[in-house]
XYZ file of C-alpha atoms in Angstrom:
410
model
C 12.316 -22.697 -16.221
C 13.293 -21.407 -12.831
C 14.668 -18.274 -14.469
C 11.076 -17.137 -14.194
C 12.336 -16.046 -10.758
C 14.423 -13.447 -12.550
C 11.374 -12.186 -14.425
C 9.405 -12.135 -11.189
C 12.128 -10.027 -9.600
C 11.936 -7.563 -12.488
C 8.161 -7.429 -12.174
C 8.569 -6.582 -8.492
C 11.152 -3.912 -9.358
C 8.858 -2.371 -11.991
C 5.877 -2.269 -9.647
C 8.064 -0.725 -6.927
C 9.262 1.894 -9.417
C 5.655 2.783 -10.251
C 4.774 2.842 -6.561
C 7.572 5.269 -5.702
C 6.781 7.603 -8.618
C 3.061 7.819 -7.862
C 3.753 8.198 -4.135
C 6.010 11.162 -4.896
C 3.234 12.720 -6.965
C 0.610 12.118 -4.271
C 2.723 13.391 -1.387
C 3.883 16.390 -3.409
C 0.320 17.366 -4.308
C -0.824 16.857 -0.716
C 1.940 19.015 0.747
C 1.417 21.673 -1.900
C -2.303 22.084 -1.290
C -1.936 22.093 2.494
C 0.702 24.827 2.208
C -1.368 26.713 -0.365
C -4.484 26.638 1.793
C -2.601 27.877 4.842
C -0.771 30.671 2.992
C -3.808 32.289 1.332
C -4.264 35.874 2.523
C -7.451 37.953 2.565
C -7.677 41.076 0.399
C -10.492 43.693 0.401
C -10.246 43.880 -3.397
C -11.078 40.206 -3.895
C -14.275 39.290 -5.769
C -17.414 38.397 -3.842
C -17.196 34.968 -2.251
C -13.397 34.832 -2.425
C -11.625 33.779 0.766
C -8.006 34.582 0.009
C -5.357 34.877 -2.677
C -1.713 34.157 -3.330
C 0.851 34.920 -6.018
C 3.414 32.364 -7.091
C 6.254 32.324 -9.608
C 7.251 29.157 -11.432
C 8.448 28.119 -14.857
C 8.992 31.692 -16.029
C 5.417 32.768 -15.297
C 3.189 34.155 -12.543
C 0.269 32.297 -11.008
C -2.570 34.125 -9.280
C -4.450 31.696 -7.020
C -7.789 32.709 -5.560
C -9.827 30.477 -3.246
C -13.617 30.744 -3.200
C -15.794 29.513 -0.388
C -18.828 29.781 -2.669
C -19.163 29.583 -6.427
C -17.455 32.378 -8.401
C -19.547 34.355 -10.869
C -18.065 32.316 -13.722
C -17.243 28.642 -13.345
C -14.348 27.430 -15.553
C -15.207 24.617 -17.937
C -12.195 22.463 -17.066
C -11.941 21.089 -13.540
C -8.721 19.334 -12.503
C -9.060 16.517 -9.960
C -6.087 15.324 -7.935
C -7.096 11.747 -7.166
C -5.263 9.291 -9.385
C -1.963 9.924 -7.610
C -3.553 8.468 -4.470
C -5.364 5.623 -6.198
C -2.359 4.499 -8.237
C -0.070 4.670 -5.212
C -2.367 2.377 -3.249
C -3.012 -0.024 -6.144
C 0.686 -0.373 -6.959
C 1.477 -0.748 -3.253
C -1.148 -3.473 -2.883
C 0.312 -5.275 -5.904
C 3.812 -5.004 -4.430
C 2.594 -6.351 -1.089
C 1.096 -9.353 -2.854
C 4.227 -9.964 -4.932
C 6.653 -9.798 -2.021
C 4.708 -10.693 1.105
C 2.065 -13.057 -0.242
C 3.840 -14.922 -3.023
C 7.110 -14.719 -1.071
C 5.357 -15.153 2.250
C 7.398 -18.144 3.431
C 10.438 -15.889 3.579
C 9.226 -12.330 4.062
C 5.827 -12.583 5.779
C 5.845 -15.453 8.281
C 8.211 -15.798 11.224
C 8.207 -19.414 12.446
C 9.929 -18.369 15.684
C 6.894 -16.288 16.678
C 3.837 -18.276 15.675
C 3.108 -21.379 13.626
C 0.874 -20.284 10.748
C 0.164 -21.647 7.303
C 0.884 -19.207 4.500
C -2.806 -18.855 3.657
C -3.510 -17.865 7.261
C -0.834 -15.188 7.150
C -2.239 -13.845 3.881
C -5.749 -13.763 5.364
C -4.506 -11.768 8.359
C -2.550 -9.477 6.041
C -5.457 -8.560 3.783
C -8.181 -8.755 6.425
C -6.439 -6.409 8.848
C -6.228 -3.671 6.221
C -9.948 -3.922 5.467
C -11.118 -4.152 9.088
C -8.828 -1.298 10.113
C -10.397 1.043 7.578
C -13.943 0.093 8.638
C -13.198 0.777 12.319
C -11.543 4.110 11.557
C -14.342 5.157 9.191
C -17.025 4.470 11.790
C -15.074 6.502 14.342
C -14.972 9.466 11.969
C -18.707 9.189 11.260
C -19.549 9.152 14.963
C -19.839 12.125 17.304
C -16.064 11.910 17.738
C -15.802 14.012 14.558
C -16.854 16.989 16.700
C -13.726 16.443 18.815
C -10.829 16.245 16.331
C -8.111 16.052 18.993
C -9.773 13.106 20.731
C -10.283 11.447 17.348
C -6.601 11.806 16.505
C -5.573 10.367 19.879
C -7.837 7.354 19.382
C -6.386 6.853 15.908
C -2.913 6.867 17.442
C -3.999 4.240 19.986
C -5.298 2.036 17.160
C -1.991 2.404 15.303
C -0.018 1.408 18.422
C -2.207 -1.672 18.913
C -1.799 -2.646 15.259
C 1.963 -2.138 15.488
C 2.142 -4.492 18.463
C -0.226 -7.011 16.889
C 1.624 -7.227 13.591
C 4.889 -7.722 15.467
C 3.469 -10.747 17.296
C 2.746 -12.557 14.026
C 4.866 -11.366 11.126
C 8.574 -10.894 10.538
C 9.844 -7.522 11.732
C 10.140 -6.337 8.158
C 6.582 -7.395 7.305
C 5.189 -5.961 10.552
C 6.389 -2.418 9.845
C 5.485 -2.648 6.168
C 1.952 -3.767 7.043
C 1.582 -0.942 9.529
C 2.491 1.419 6.688
C 0.009 -0.331 4.385
C -2.648 -0.141 7.114
C -2.115 3.618 7.387
C -1.918 4.131 3.617
C -5.190 2.229 3.190
C -6.874 4.663 5.549
C -5.433 7.598 3.617
C -6.462 6.376 0.154
C -9.870 5.214 1.368
C -10.354 8.716 2.804
C -9.816 10.111 -0.680
C -11.938 7.508 -2.507
C -14.881 7.101 -0.114
C -15.119 10.507 1.549
C -13.105 13.390 0.142
C -13.860 12.885 -3.563
C -17.606 12.049 -3.231
C -18.201 15.027 -0.957
C -16.272 17.358 -3.234
C -18.323 16.171 -6.219
C -21.517 17.053 -4.355
C -20.171 20.532 -3.639
C -19.095 21.035 -7.265
C -22.501 19.947 -8.593
C -24.237 22.342 -6.215
C -21.963 25.184 -7.311
C -22.587 24.491 -10.981
C -26.316 24.420 -10.368
C -26.220 27.703 -8.490
C -27.129 26.104 -5.147
C -25.387 26.878 -1.874
C -23.477 23.733 -0.811
C -24.099 22.245 2.597
C -21.143 23.131 4.846
C -21.054 19.600 6.271
C -19.450 18.208 3.105
C -16.511 20.566 3.359
C -16.144 19.784 7.055
C -15.965 16.033 6.393
C -13.370 16.462 3.658
C -11.338 18.809 5.869
C -11.151 16.308 8.763
C -10.048 13.456 6.505
C -7.525 15.646 4.659
C -6.021 16.753 7.967
C -5.588 13.144 9.054
C -3.885 12.333 5.756
C -1.588 15.298 6.194
C -0.334 14.117 9.584
C -0.024 10.466 8.528
C 2.074 11.076 5.417
C 5.543 11.271 6.964
C 5.163 8.140 9.144
C 3.955 6.164 6.117
C 7.073 7.137 4.154
C 9.281 6.030 7.079
C 7.478 2.683 7.375
C 7.774 2.012 3.647
C 11.519 2.684 3.803
C 12.010 0.700 7.018
C 12.501 -2.652 5.257
C 15.934 -1.398 4.147
C 17.097 -0.750 7.727
C 17.283 -3.660 10.212
C 17.713 -1.222 13.107
C 14.126 -0.152 12.430
C 12.460 -3.539 11.897
C 14.867 -6.114 13.286
C 14.872 -5.278 16.976
C 12.808 -6.372 19.960
C 11.070 -3.012 20.259
C 10.387 -2.310 16.587
C 6.661 -1.901 17.334
C 7.463 0.902 19.792
C 9.809 2.496 17.260
C 7.004 2.489 14.692
C 4.602 4.011 17.225
C 7.008 6.832 18.091
C 7.481 7.598 14.407
C 3.826 8.629 14.247
C 4.533 11.202 16.966
C 7.464 12.618 14.983
C 5.105 12.951 12.010
C 2.802 15.074 14.154
C 5.572 17.330 15.490
C 7.159 17.914 12.073
C 3.873 18.576 10.268
C 2.710 20.839 13.119
C 5.766 23.006 12.598
C 5.261 23.400 8.858
C 1.495 23.787 9.074
C 1.891 26.544 11.655
C 4.665 28.218 9.657
C 2.564 28.260 6.475
C -0.382 29.728 8.372
C 1.425 32.324 10.492
C 4.842 32.782 8.873
C 6.612 31.472 11.954
C 6.848 27.885 13.148
C 7.009 26.678 16.777
C 10.675 25.731 17.135
C 10.024 23.547 20.181
C 8.683 20.890 17.821
C 12.200 20.240 16.507
C 13.481 19.636 20.019
C 10.711 17.109 20.617
C 11.407 15.456 17.259
C 15.136 15.092 17.998
C 14.349 13.683 21.456
C 11.974 11.120 19.938
C 14.613 10.081 17.387
C 17.211 9.675 20.155
C 14.822 7.375 22.014
C 14.188 5.460 18.771
C 17.929 5.059 18.158
C 18.405 3.783 21.712
C 15.544 1.292 21.404
C 16.996 -0.020 18.152
C 20.225 -1.011 19.914
C 18.486 -3.188 22.512
C 19.096 -6.678 21.160
C 17.229 -9.886 21.836
C 18.278 -11.922 18.813
C 17.534 -15.611 18.489
C 20.734 -17.469 19.405
C 22.530 -19.857 17.054
C 21.672 -22.720 19.397
C 17.949 -21.857 19.249
C 18.051 -21.556 15.463
C 19.878 -24.887 15.120
C 17.381 -26.664 17.380
C 14.273 -25.260 15.679
C 12.268 -27.636 13.515
C 12.358 -26.726 9.852
C 9.159 -25.581 8.189
C 7.831 -27.597 5.209
C 9.132 -24.840 2.912
C 12.626 -25.082 4.427
C 12.605 -28.881 4.401
C 11.955 -28.850 0.666
C 15.240 -27.039 0.013
C 17.237 -28.701 2.795
C 16.440 -32.193 1.492
C 17.204 -31.398 -2.158
C 20.196 -32.824 -4.002
C 23.139 -30.449 -3.845
C 22.079 -28.790 -0.583
C 25.143 -29.852 1.377
C 27.520 -28.384 -1.210
C 25.444 -25.227 -1.458
C 25.290 -24.946 2.332
C 29.081 -25.212 2.600
C 29.418 -22.588 -0.148
C 27.130 -20.131 1.631
C 28.766 -20.808 4.979
C 32.214 -20.121 3.546
C 31.300 -17.010 1.605
C 28.365 -15.353 3.369
C 28.123 -16.238 7.052
C 30.929 -13.972 8.208
C 28.514 -11.071 7.656
C 25.153 -12.841 7.774
C 25.584 -14.176 11.288
C 23.868 -13.490 14.574
C 27.241 -12.246 15.767
C 29.016 -11.026 12.581
C 32.787 -11.431 12.515
C 33.348 -8.974 9.666
C 35.157 -5.837 10.844
C 32.934 -2.846 11.788
C 29.719 -4.889 11.271
C 27.511 -5.294 14.329
C 24.319 -6.572 12.691
C 23.696 -8.903 9.793
C 22.714 -6.945 6.655
C 18.898 -6.644 6.540
C 18.835 -9.137 9.433
C 19.361 -12.014 7.012
C 21.067 -14.894 8.831
C 22.903 -17.593 6.867
C 24.397 -19.869 9.507
C 22.191 -22.901 10.074
C 20.707 -25.261 7.477
C 17.299 -23.727 8.237
C 18.667 -20.225 7.591
C 20.077 -21.174 4.207
C 17.016 -23.178 3.146
C 14.679 -20.352 4.183
C 16.587 -17.811 2.091
C 17.147 -20.058 -0.924
C 15.421 -17.791 -3.456
C 17.305 -14.697 -2.336
C 20.629 -16.558 -2.286
C 19.883 -17.704 -5.840
C 19.220 -14.145 -7.021
C 21.879 -12.344 -4.978
C 24.809 -14.756 -5.181
C 23.861 -17.144 -7.963
C 22.343 -15.384 -10.950
C 23.791 -11.979 -10.049
C 27.057 -10.970 -8.400
C 25.419 -8.632 -5.893
C 26.752 -10.722 -3.018
C 29.308 -11.030 -1.591
C 30.220 -7.323 -2.027
C 33.436 -6.557 -3.958
C 35.345 -5.587 -0.826
C 34.554 -8.895 0.911
C 35.432 -12.492 0.104
C 35.085 -13.143 -3.616
C 32.991 -16.104 -4.731
C 34.241 -17.961 -7.785
C 31.975 -18.982 -10.635
C 32.020 -22.636 -9.618
C 30.574 -21.738 -6.223
C 27.829 -19.667 -7.833
C 26.951 -22.555 -10.140
C 26.653 -24.802 -7.080
C 23.989 -22.481 -5.676
C 22.177 -22.234 -9.010
C 22.112 -26.011 -9.475
C 20.771 -26.592 -5.940
C 17.865 -24.138 -6.208
C 16.942 -25.218 -9.715
C 16.903 -28.827 -8.540
C 13.987 -27.868 -6.259
C 12.166 -25.600 -8.672
C 12.407 -27.989 -11.616
C 10.678 -30.739 -9.690
């Protein structure tokens, strides 16, 4: 039964729910420990080996946090690791990427107006780029560049800009920004799994055994943690970008994504400095606002495929399957009469300048390409058209349902 599409949609929703929850936990823990580390203050009365302390109040109680650079005289039996937030965020994100951009790749991953690729080729580029990106970054960090953290960060930024441009040459705008976020998140989680956690385990074992840990392990973990700290905010933006066509659906979306990484640096620099010194450099907010103004301006520069170009384009095999199915003409007329006033390259609906989520429903190719989403949004559910727009009667919705099921039941 094609209503398996409904179940698949709920699976995607559930995985996204898990992804958001674990991401909140990971980001919250990351921000907390960065702030905690920067706010620790020295005290002459601290025990031997202690670096700094801090008092906190939460949940009706007081917490006395003391950081040791070497083992304390008594090691607690229970050690709490903060790792699964990162691992589960990445695993759920990878599953979501596969559900939406691999299984649904004909619609969400590949852009036939940019390059002619088979779905398997797009999937190979998708997964391979994440793996290769981590390997390149990891080798950079293991090289002598680790002695020059500023240079290392600049080179990482250059890599991110190149990846942003490269993804935009192949994938849909939505997929390009999402993959850039996945590329960055892969680096962050791999930092935790392959570097931060193993090195911290070595230090803990040395402390338990009464040995003095080698300082290099802490240095490695510190560099990777700092990178993660500055990459967090851009990753959140990129993961949210698929909801905002002005971010992903413009000619210069790859530049917008690149500038977002700079805003992540300016914002985190302010808070990191404030936690360490009690006063943040206010100039960073001016730079951040200026960057966002440039981003907003870039998003308004339009170079949309014209209706004539879309009409003349050859349909992909995926689109031909739906366009040649029985009931397509009736379904096409239904969509054109109920949806195209908003989902057009030049919307005619009042106050609307861009098609919602850059979904166009004007040409036969447009409608065939978005068949699954039309089925879910305007067939099975009443999500579209919105209540304030043209109302679609039940007969029209059944026309859409019958058309899509005609293809899926074959």
